[in-house]
XYZ file of C-alpha atoms in Angstrom:
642
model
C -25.885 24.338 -14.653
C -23.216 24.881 -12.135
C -21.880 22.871 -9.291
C -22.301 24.285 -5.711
C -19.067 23.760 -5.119
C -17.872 25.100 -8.237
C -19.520 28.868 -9.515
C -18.857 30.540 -13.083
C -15.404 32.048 -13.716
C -14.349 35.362 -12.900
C -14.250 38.027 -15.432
C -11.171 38.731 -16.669
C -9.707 42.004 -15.471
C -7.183 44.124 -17.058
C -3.629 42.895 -16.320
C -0.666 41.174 -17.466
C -0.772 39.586 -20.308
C 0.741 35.573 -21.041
C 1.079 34.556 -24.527
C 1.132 30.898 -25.819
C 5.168 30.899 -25.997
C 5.338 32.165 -22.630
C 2.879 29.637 -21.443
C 4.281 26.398 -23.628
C 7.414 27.586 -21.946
C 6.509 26.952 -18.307
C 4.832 24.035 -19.458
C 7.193 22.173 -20.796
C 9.934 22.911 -17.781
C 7.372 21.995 -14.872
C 5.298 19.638 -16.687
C 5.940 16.551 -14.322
C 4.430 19.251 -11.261
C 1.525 20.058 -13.373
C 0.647 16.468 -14.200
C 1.066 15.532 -10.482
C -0.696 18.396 -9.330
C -3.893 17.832 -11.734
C -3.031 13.857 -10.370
C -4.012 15.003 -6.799
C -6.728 17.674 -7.749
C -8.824 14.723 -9.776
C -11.463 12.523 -7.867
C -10.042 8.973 -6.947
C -13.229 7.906 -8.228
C -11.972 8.132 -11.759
C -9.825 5.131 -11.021
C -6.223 5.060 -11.273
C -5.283 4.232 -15.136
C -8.053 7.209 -16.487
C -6.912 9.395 -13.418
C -3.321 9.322 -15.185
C -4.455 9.512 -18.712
C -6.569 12.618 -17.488
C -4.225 14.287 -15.731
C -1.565 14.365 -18.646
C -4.531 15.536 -20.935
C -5.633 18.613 -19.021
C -2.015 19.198 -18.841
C -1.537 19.460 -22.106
C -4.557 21.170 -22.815
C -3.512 24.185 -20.108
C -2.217 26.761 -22.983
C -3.877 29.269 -24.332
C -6.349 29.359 -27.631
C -4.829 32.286 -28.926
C -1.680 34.357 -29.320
C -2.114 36.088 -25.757
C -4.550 34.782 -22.638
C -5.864 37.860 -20.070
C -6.769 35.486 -17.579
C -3.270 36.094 -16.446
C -4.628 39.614 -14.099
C -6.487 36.901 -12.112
C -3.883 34.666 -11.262
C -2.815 35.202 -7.548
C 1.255 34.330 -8.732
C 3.651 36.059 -6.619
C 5.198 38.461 -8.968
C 8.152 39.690 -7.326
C 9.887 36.256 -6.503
C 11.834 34.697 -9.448
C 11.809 31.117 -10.436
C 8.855 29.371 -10.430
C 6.907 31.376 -8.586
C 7.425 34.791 -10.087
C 7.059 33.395 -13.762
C 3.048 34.296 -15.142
C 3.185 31.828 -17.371
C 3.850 28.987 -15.000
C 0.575 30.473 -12.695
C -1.483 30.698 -16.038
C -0.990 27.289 -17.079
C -1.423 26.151 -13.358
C -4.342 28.086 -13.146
C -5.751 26.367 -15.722
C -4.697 23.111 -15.071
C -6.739 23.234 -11.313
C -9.539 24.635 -13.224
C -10.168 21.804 -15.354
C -9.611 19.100 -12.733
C -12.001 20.733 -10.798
C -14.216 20.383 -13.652
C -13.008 16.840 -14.150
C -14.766 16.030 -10.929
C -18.253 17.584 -10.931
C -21.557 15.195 -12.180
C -23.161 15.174 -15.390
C -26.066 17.299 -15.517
C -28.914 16.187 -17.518
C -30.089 18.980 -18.960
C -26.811 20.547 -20.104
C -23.911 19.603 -22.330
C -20.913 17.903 -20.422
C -17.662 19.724 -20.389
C -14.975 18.961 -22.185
C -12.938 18.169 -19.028
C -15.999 15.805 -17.943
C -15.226 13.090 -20.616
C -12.238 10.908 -20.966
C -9.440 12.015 -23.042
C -9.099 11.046 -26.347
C -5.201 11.743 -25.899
C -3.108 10.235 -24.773
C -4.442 7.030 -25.259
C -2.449 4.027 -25.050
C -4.081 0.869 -26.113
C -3.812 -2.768 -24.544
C -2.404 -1.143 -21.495
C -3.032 0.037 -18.113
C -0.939 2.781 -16.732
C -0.924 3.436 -12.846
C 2.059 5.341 -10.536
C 4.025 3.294 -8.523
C 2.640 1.871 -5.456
C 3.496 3.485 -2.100
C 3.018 2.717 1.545
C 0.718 2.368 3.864
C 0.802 6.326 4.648
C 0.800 7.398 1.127
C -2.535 4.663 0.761
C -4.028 6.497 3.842
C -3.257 10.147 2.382
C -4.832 9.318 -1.165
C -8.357 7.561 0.910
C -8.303 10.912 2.997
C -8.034 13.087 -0.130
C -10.627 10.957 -1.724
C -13.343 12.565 1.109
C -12.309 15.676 0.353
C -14.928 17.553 -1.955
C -12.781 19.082 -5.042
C -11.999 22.669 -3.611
C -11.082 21.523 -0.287
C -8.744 18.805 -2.550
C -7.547 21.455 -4.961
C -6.775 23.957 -1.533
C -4.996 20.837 0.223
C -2.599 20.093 -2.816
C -2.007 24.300 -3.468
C -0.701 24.395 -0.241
C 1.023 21.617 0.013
C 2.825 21.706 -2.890
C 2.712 24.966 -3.988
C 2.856 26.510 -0.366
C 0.900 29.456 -1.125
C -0.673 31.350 1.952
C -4.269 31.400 2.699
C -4.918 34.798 0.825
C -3.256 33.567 -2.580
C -4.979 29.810 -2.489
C -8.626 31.861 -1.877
C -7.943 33.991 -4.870
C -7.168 30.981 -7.010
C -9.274 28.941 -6.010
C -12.139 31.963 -7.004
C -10.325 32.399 -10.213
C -10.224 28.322 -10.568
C -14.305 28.826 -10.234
C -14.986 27.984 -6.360
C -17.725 29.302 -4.891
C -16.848 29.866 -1.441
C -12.753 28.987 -1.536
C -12.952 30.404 2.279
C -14.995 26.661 3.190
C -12.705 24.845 0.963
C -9.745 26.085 2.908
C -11.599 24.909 5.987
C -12.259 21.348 4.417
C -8.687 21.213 3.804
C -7.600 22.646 7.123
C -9.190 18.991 8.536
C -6.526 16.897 7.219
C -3.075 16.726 8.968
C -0.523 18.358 6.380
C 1.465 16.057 5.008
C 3.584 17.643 2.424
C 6.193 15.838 1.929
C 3.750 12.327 1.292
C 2.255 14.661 -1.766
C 5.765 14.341 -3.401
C 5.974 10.661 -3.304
C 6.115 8.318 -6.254
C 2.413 7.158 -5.595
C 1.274 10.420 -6.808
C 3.416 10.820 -9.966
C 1.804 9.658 -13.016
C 5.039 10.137 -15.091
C 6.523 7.373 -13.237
C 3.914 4.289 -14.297
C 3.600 0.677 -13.997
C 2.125 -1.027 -17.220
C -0.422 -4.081 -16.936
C -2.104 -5.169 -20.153
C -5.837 -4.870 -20.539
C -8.355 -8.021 -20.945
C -6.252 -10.198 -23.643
C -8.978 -12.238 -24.599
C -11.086 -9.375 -25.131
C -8.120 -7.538 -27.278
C -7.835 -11.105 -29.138
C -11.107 -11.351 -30.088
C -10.988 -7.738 -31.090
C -7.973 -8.324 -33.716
C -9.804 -11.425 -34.842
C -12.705 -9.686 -35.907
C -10.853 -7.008 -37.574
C -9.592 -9.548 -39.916
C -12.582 -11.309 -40.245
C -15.075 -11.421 -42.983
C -18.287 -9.310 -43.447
C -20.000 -12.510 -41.855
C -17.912 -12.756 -38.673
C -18.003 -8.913 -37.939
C -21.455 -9.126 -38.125
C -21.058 -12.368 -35.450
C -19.248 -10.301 -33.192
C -21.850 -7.559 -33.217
C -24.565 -9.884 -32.274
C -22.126 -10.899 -29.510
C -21.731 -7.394 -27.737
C -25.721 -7.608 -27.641
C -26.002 -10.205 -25.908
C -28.335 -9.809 -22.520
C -27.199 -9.763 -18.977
C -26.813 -13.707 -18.800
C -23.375 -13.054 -20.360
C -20.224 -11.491 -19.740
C -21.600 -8.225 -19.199
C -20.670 -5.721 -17.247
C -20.891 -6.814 -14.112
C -20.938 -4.294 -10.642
C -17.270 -2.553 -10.956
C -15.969 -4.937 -13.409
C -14.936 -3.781 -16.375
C -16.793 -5.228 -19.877
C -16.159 -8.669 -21.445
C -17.456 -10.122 -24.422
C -14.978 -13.333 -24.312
C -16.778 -16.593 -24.851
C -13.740 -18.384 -23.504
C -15.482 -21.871 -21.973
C -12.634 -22.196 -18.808
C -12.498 -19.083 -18.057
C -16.740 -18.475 -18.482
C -16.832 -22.029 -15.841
C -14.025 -19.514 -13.604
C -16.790 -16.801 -13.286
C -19.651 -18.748 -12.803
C -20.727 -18.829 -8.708
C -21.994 -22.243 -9.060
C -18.489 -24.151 -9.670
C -17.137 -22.095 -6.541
C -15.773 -24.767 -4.490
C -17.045 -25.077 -1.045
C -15.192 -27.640 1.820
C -17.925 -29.155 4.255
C -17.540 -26.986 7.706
C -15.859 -30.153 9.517
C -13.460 -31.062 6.321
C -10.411 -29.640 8.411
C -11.212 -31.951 11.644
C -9.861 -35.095 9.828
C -7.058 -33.026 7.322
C -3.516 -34.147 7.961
C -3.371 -30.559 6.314
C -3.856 -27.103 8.022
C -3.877 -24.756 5.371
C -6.761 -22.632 3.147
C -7.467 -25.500 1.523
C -9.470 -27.108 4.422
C -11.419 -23.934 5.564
C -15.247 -23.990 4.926
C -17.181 -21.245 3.207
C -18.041 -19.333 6.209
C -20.510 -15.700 6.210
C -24.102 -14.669 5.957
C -23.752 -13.965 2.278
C -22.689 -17.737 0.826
C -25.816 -17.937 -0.984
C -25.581 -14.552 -2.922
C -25.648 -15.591 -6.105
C -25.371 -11.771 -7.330
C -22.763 -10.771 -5.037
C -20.484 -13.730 -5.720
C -20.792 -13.512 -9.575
C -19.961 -9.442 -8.921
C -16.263 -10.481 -6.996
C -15.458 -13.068 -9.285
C -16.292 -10.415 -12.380
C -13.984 -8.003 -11.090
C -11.341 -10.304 -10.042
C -11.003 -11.249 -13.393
C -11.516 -7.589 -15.128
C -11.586 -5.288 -12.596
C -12.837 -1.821 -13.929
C -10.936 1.723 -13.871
C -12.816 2.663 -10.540
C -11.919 -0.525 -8.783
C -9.087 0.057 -6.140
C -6.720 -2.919 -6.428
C -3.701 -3.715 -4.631
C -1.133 -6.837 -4.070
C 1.487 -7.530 -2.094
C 4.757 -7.719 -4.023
C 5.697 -10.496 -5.890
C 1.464 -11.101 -6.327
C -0.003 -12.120 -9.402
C -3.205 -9.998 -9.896
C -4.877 -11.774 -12.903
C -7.865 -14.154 -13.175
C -8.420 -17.310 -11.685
C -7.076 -20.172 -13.636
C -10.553 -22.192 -12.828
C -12.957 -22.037 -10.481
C -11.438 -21.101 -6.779
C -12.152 -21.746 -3.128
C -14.826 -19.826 -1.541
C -13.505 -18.888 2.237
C -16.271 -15.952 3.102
C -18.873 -13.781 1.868
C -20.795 -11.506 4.328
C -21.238 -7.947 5.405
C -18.195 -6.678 7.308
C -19.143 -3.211 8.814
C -20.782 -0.956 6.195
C -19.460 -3.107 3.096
C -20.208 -6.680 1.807
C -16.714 -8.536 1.923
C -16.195 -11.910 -0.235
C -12.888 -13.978 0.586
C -11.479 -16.302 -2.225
C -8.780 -18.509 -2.505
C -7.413 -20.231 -5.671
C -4.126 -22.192 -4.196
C -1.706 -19.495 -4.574
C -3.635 -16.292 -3.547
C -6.306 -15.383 -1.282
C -8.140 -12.323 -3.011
C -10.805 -10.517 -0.919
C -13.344 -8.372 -2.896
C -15.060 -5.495 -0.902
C -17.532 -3.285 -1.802
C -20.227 -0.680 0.081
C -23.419 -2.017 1.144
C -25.357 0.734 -0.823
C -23.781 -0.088 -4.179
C -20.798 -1.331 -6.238
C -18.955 1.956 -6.273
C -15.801 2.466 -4.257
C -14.945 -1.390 -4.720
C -12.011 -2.618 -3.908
C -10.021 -5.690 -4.995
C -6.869 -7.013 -2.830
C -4.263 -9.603 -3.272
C -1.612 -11.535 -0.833
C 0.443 -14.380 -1.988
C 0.302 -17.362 0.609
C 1.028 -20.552 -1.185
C 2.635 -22.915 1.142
C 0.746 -21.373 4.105
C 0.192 -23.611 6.505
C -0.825 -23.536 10.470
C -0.469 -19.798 12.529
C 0.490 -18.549 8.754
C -2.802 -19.581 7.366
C -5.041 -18.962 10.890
C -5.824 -15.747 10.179
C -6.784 -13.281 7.339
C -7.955 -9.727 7.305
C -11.873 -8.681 6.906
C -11.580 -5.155 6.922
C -10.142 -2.045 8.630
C -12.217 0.749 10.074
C -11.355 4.032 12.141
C -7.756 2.316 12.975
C -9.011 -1.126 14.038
C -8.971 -4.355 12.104
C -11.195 -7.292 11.829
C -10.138 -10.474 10.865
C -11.777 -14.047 9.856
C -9.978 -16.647 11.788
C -9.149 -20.738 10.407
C -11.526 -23.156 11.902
C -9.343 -25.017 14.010
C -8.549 -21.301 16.418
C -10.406 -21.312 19.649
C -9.637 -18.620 21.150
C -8.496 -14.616 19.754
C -7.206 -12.200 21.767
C -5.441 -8.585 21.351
C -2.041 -7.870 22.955
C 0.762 -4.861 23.160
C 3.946 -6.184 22.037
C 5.809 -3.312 24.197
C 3.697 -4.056 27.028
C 4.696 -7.603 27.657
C 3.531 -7.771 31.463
C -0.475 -6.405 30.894
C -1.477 -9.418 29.669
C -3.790 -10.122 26.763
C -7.438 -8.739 26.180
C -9.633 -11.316 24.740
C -11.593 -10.716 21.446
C -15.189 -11.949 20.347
C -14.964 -14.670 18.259
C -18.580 -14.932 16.160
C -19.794 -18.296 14.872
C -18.405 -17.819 11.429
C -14.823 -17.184 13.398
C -14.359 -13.029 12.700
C -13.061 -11.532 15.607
C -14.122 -8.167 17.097
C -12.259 -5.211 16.313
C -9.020 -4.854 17.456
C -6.528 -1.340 17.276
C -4.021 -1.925 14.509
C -0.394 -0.625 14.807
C 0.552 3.048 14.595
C 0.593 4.378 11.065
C 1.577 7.692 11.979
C 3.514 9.655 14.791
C 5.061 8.185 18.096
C 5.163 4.705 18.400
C 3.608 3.956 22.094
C 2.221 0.682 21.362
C 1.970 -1.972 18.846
C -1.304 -4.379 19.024
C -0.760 -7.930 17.696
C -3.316 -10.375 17.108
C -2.990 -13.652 19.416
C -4.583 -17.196 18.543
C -4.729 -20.237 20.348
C -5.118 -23.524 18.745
C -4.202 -26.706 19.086
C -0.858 -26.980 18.866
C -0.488 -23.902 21.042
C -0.353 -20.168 21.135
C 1.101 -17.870 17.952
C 1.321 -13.903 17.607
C 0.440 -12.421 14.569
C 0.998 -8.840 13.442
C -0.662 -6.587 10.656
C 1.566 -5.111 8.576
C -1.247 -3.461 6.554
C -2.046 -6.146 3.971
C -4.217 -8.933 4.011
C -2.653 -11.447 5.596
C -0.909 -10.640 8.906
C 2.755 -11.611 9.376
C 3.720 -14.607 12.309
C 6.410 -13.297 14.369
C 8.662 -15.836 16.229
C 11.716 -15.652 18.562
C 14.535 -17.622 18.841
C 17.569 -19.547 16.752
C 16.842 -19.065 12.837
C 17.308 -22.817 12.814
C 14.684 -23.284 14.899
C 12.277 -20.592 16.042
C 9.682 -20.565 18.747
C 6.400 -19.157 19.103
C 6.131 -15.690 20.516
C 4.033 -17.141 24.090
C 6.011 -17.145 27.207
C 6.922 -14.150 29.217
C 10.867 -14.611 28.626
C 9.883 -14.270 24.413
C 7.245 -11.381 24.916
C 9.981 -9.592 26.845
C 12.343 -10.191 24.381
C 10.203 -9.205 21.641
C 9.714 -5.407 23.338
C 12.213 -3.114 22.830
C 12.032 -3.746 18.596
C 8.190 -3.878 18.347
C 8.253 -0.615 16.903
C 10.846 -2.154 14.212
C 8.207 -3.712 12.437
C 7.017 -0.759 10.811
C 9.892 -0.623 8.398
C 8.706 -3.433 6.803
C 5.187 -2.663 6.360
C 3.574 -3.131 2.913
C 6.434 -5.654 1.805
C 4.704 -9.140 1.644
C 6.164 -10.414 4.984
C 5.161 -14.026 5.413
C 6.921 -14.221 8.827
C 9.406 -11.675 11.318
C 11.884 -13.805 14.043
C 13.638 -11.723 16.410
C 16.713 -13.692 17.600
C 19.328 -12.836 20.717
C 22.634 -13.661 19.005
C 25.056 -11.956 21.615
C 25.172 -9.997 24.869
C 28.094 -8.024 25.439
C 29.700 -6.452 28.569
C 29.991 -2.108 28.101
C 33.563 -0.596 28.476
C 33.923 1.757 31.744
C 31.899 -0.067 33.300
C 28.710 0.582 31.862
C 26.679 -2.362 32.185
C 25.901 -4.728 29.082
C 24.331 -4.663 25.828
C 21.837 -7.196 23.882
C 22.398 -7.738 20.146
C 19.548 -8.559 18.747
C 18.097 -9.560 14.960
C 15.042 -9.377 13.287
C 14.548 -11.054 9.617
C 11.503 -10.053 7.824
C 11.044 -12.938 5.342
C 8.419 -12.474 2.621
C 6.170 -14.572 0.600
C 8.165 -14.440 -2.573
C 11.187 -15.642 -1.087
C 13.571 -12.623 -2.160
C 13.127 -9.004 -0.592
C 13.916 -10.103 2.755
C 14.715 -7.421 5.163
C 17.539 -8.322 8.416
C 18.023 -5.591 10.865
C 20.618 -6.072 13.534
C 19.663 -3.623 16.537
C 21.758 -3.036 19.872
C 20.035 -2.505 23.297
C 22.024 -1.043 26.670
C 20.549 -2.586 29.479
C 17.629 -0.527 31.019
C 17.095 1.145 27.209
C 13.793 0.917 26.328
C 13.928 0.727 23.035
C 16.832 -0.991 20.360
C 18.682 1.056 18.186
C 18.998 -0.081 14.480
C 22.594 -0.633 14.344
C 22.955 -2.382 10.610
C 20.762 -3.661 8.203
C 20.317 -5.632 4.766
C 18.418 -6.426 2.244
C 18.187 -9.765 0.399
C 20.884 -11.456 3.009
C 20.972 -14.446 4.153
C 22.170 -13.629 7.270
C 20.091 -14.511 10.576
C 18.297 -16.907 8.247
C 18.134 -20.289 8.607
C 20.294 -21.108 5.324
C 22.703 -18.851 6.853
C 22.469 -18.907 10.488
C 25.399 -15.940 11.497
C 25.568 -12.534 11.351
C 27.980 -9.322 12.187
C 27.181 -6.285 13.371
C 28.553 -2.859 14.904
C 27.843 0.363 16.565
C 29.561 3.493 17.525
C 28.762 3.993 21.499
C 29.606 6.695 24.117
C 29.889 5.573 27.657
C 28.666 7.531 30.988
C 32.216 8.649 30.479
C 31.872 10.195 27.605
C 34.828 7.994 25.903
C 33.672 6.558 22.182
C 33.578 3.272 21.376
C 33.332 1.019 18.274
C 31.364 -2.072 19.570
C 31.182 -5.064 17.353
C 29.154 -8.931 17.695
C 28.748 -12.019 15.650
C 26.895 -15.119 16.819
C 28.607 -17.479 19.132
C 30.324 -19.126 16.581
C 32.231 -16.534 15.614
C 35.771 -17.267 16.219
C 37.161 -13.691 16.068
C 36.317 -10.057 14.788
C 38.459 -7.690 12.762
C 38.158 -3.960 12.089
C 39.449 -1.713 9.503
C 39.536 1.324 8.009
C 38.977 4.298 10.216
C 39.013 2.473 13.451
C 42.042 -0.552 13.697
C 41.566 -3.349 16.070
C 41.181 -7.002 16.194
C 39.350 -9.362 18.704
C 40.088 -13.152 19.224
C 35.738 -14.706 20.242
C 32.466 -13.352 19.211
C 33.018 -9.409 20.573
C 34.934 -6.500 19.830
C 35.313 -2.902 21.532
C 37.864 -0.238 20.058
C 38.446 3.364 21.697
C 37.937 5.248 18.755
C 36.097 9.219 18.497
C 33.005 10.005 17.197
C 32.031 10.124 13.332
C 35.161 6.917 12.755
C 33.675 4.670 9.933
C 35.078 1.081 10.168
C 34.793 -2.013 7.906
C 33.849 -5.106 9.935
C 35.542 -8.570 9.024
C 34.839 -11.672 11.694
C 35.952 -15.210 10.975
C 33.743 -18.434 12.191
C 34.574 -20.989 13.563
C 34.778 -23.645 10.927
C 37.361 -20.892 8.887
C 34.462 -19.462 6.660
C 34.748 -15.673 6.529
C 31.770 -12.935 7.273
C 31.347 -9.680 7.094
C 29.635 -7.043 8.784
C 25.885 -5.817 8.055
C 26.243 -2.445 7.026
């Protein structure tokens, strides 16, 4: 029986003809392409680790049976080119990679046999591991969840054209060689999705880059144990895969466990979930996760609950997981902390929190497929860092579930500092209406933050598309301020948009800090130096950018950065910057500033000149590259973010 979206092959017409060293050929010198192409042409739904092992399998299943393949005279290859796109073999392997992955993706039919494609490989296999591409951004995330509502000819004809480029007449006549049915509404489908070609290339869709993570251990243990074992214990461990649901079964998404592990059975069971009394926090000295109450309509889901903490601790190959950096993603070491559990939307979200991570488990409302697991490191959270904690994001708004001790939520435009702030809903459990998120994509013309009033005052947060949103400040690094009075919201402005180059990088916290302002040559007005530090939960990865501002700009200008500096930090409270300008007069500058206690400035190198205070400007002509050297005041040398 045949798919509607997929009909019967073509008959082969009379043509040119490939063999299998032709073919093995062009394998072999584009096989990463053909592995990321049959990567992209695959259903998400696989799940990431069989999505790679597939992939590479119909890869290396692409050459012919025989000596010679005539499915070549159907392969819409551009003949006349040379390279990779006048080669036949190269389009006959290709051809037959698509068609497989197409395959791949269509149901099981009960009343015929499954294709070969339709079962997972037997190689490659690699045992005790799991094998997934490197994680990307939040655009590459958003590309892959578009392609996922693609049917498979409209993803097949999105991919071909992408990163294949071939025109609308050669994708229809592969895709009706590949064994689409109509390839004319698949290149519609495709047509839907903004082209983003060069996303298609990145390293979260090549599975010959990978990232290993072990499989269940205690499962594998027990495994190696009963392959040693007498007839008596092998016949033990059978009676244990039998045993009914009551067990460790599988579970929803999670993946199958026959451990009979005592701590971590009492870490999966929804009874030992530890609850804190709704008014616990009221008489904490401490304002962290710790103190917030299990909150949601869903508390007393027995089923649900057991389901989250299942795939927490083996999420299975469909489950979509995801961490911020420097995250552990492994079980609970004993029962944890339950914050929510409730229907957010169309899914059923469940918040958990086991001292070091808060892990939120999501999953539709009309089933357990499509779940999703996510990870963010917040140990030593305390106050505006643990106030706030994302529910879900829907149609380029976010929801989040607010601490107990916030009173009031409201949404604001960091580059509009003088409209004011909207307030948000804020339901009895403490999730807040929906509020836009930042741009992911295309101009930046506004950047929503989250706002929160307690009682120790008012604190921005920002979503930097994880699950815990990042607390911007303003101010000295040895001692910043909240983000709440019209002189720090105006400040804050001009390098809203800044924030996106730090998205997806487990930023605990961003403090944007004046350290100079600096008079123009020629009379040009002045200048604002500005820096923004990105520090993340994991201590190391931190991002400083030092950006320049003329006066009436609207935006700053990134004139240095670093990564992993101390600089503009609070260990390390100086920092060096410069910038090549041209004034109204069209003369070229080299403009260099430390922080005030920077007792003079140096510069070297392709542009000569020396400055006794904080400031430096240099005639110099466009394209001069200079190496920046300032002194401080106590005699400690710095140099120059680059």
């Amino acid at each position: 029986m045949q798919s509607q979206d997929v009909a019967p092959r073509p008959a082969a017409s009379s043509g040119a003809v490939v063999d299998v060293e032709q073919a093995e050929a062009a394998l072999v010198e584009h096989y990463p392409r053909l592995v990321r192409l049959a990567y992209l042409v695959l259903p998400p739904s696989l799940g990431r680790n069989r999505r790679v092992l597939t992939a590479h399998a119909l890869t290396q299943r692409a050459l012919p049976r025989g000596r010679a393949s005539g499915d070549a005279s159907v392969i819409p290859a551009q003949q006349s080119g040379g390279g990779r796109d006048g080669d036949p073999g190269y389009a006959f392997v290709r051809l037959r990679v698509v068609r497989t992955a197409l395959e791949a993706g269509l149901p099981l039919k009960r009343r015929a046999w499954p294709k070969r494609s339709q079962l997972p490989p037997l190689l490659p296999h690699v045992w005790g591991l799991r094998l997934f591409p490197r994680s990307g951004g939040a655009e590459e995330l958003a590309l892959d969840q578009r392609l996922s509502a693609l049917s498979g000819p409209a993803r097949a004809a999105y991919v071909l054209r992408g990163l294949e480029k071939l025109s609308d007449a050669n994708l229809r006549r592969m895709l009706a060689a590949a064994g689409v049915a109509d390839p004319a509404a698949a290149l519609k489908e495709a047509a839907g999705i903004e082209p983003r070609d060069a996303l298609l290339g990145s390293p979260e869709f090549d599975p010959c880059s990978l990232h290993a993570r072990p499989t269940d251990l205690m499962r594998r243990r027990q495994h190696m144990k009963a392959a040693l074992a007498a007839t008596a214990a092998v016949a033990v461990c059978g009676a244990l895969l039998g045993l009914p649901g009551d067990g460790w079964g599988p579970d929803g998404a999670a993946a199958p466990s026959y451990a009979q592990n005592p701590a971590a059975e009492a870490a999966l069971d929804p009874a030992r979930l530890e609850r804190v009394a709704a008014a616990a926090w009221e008489s904490s000295a401490r304002t962290d996760f710790s103190v917030w109450p299990a909150r949601g309509d869903l508390v007393d889901d027995t089923a649900l609950l057991r389901r989250a903490l299942a795939v927490w601790a083996r999420p299975g190959e469909s489950v979509q997981v995801s961490a911020t950096p420097g995250t552990p993603s492994g079980a609970p070491p004993g029962p944890p902390q339950l914050l929510y559990a409730g229907e957010v939307d169309q899914a059923r979200v469940v918040l958990l929190y086991d001292g070091l991570r808060v892990a939120r488990y999501a999953e539709p409302r009309d089933g357990t497929g499509g779940a999703a697991l996510d990870f963010a490191r917040v140990d030593g959270a305390s106050g505006a860092e643990a106030s706030a904690v994302v529910l879900g994001r829907a149609d380029g708004n976010v929801r989040y579930l607010t601490a107990p001790w916030v009173k009031r939520a409201a949404e604001r435009d960091l580059l509009k500092p003088s409209t004011g702030a909207m307030d948000l809903t804020l339901s009895a459990d403490g999730a807040t209406s929906p509020l836009a998120g930042p741009p992911r994509t295309g101009a930046c013309t506004s950047w929503n933050v989250l706002q929160i009033k307690d009682g120790s005052g008012t604190h921005l947060l920002t979503d930097l598309g994880e699950l815990t949103p990042a607390h911007l400040t303003s101010g000295r690094p040895a001692a910043p301020r909240e983000v709440s009075g019209a002189q720090d919201l105006r400040g804050w402005a001009p390098f809203a948009c800044s924030l996106a180059s730090v998205r997806s990088g487990g930023v605990r916290s961003v403090n944007a800090w004046q350290y100079a302002r600096q008079p123009l040559p020629d009379a040009s007005g002045s200048a604002e130096w500005v820096c923004t530090r990105a520090d993340t939960w994991r201590g190391g990865g931190t991002r400083v950018l030092a950006q320049f501002r003329t006066s009436g700009g609207t935006y700053g200008a990134v004139a240095a950065k670093a990564e992993n500096s101390p600089a503009c930090g609070s260990r390390d409270p100086h920092v060096l910057a410069g910038v090549l300008w041209k004034s109204g007069a069209g003369a070229w500058y080299l403009l260099a500033a430390g922080s005030k206690d920077t007792a003079s400035v140096d510069a070297t190198g392709g542009v000569r000149g020396s400055a006794e205070g904080s400031q430096l400007a240099v005639r110099t002509k466009q394209g001069a590259q200079a190496e920046l050297k300032g002194t401080l005041e106590d005699g400690r040398g710095i140099s120059g973010l680059r």
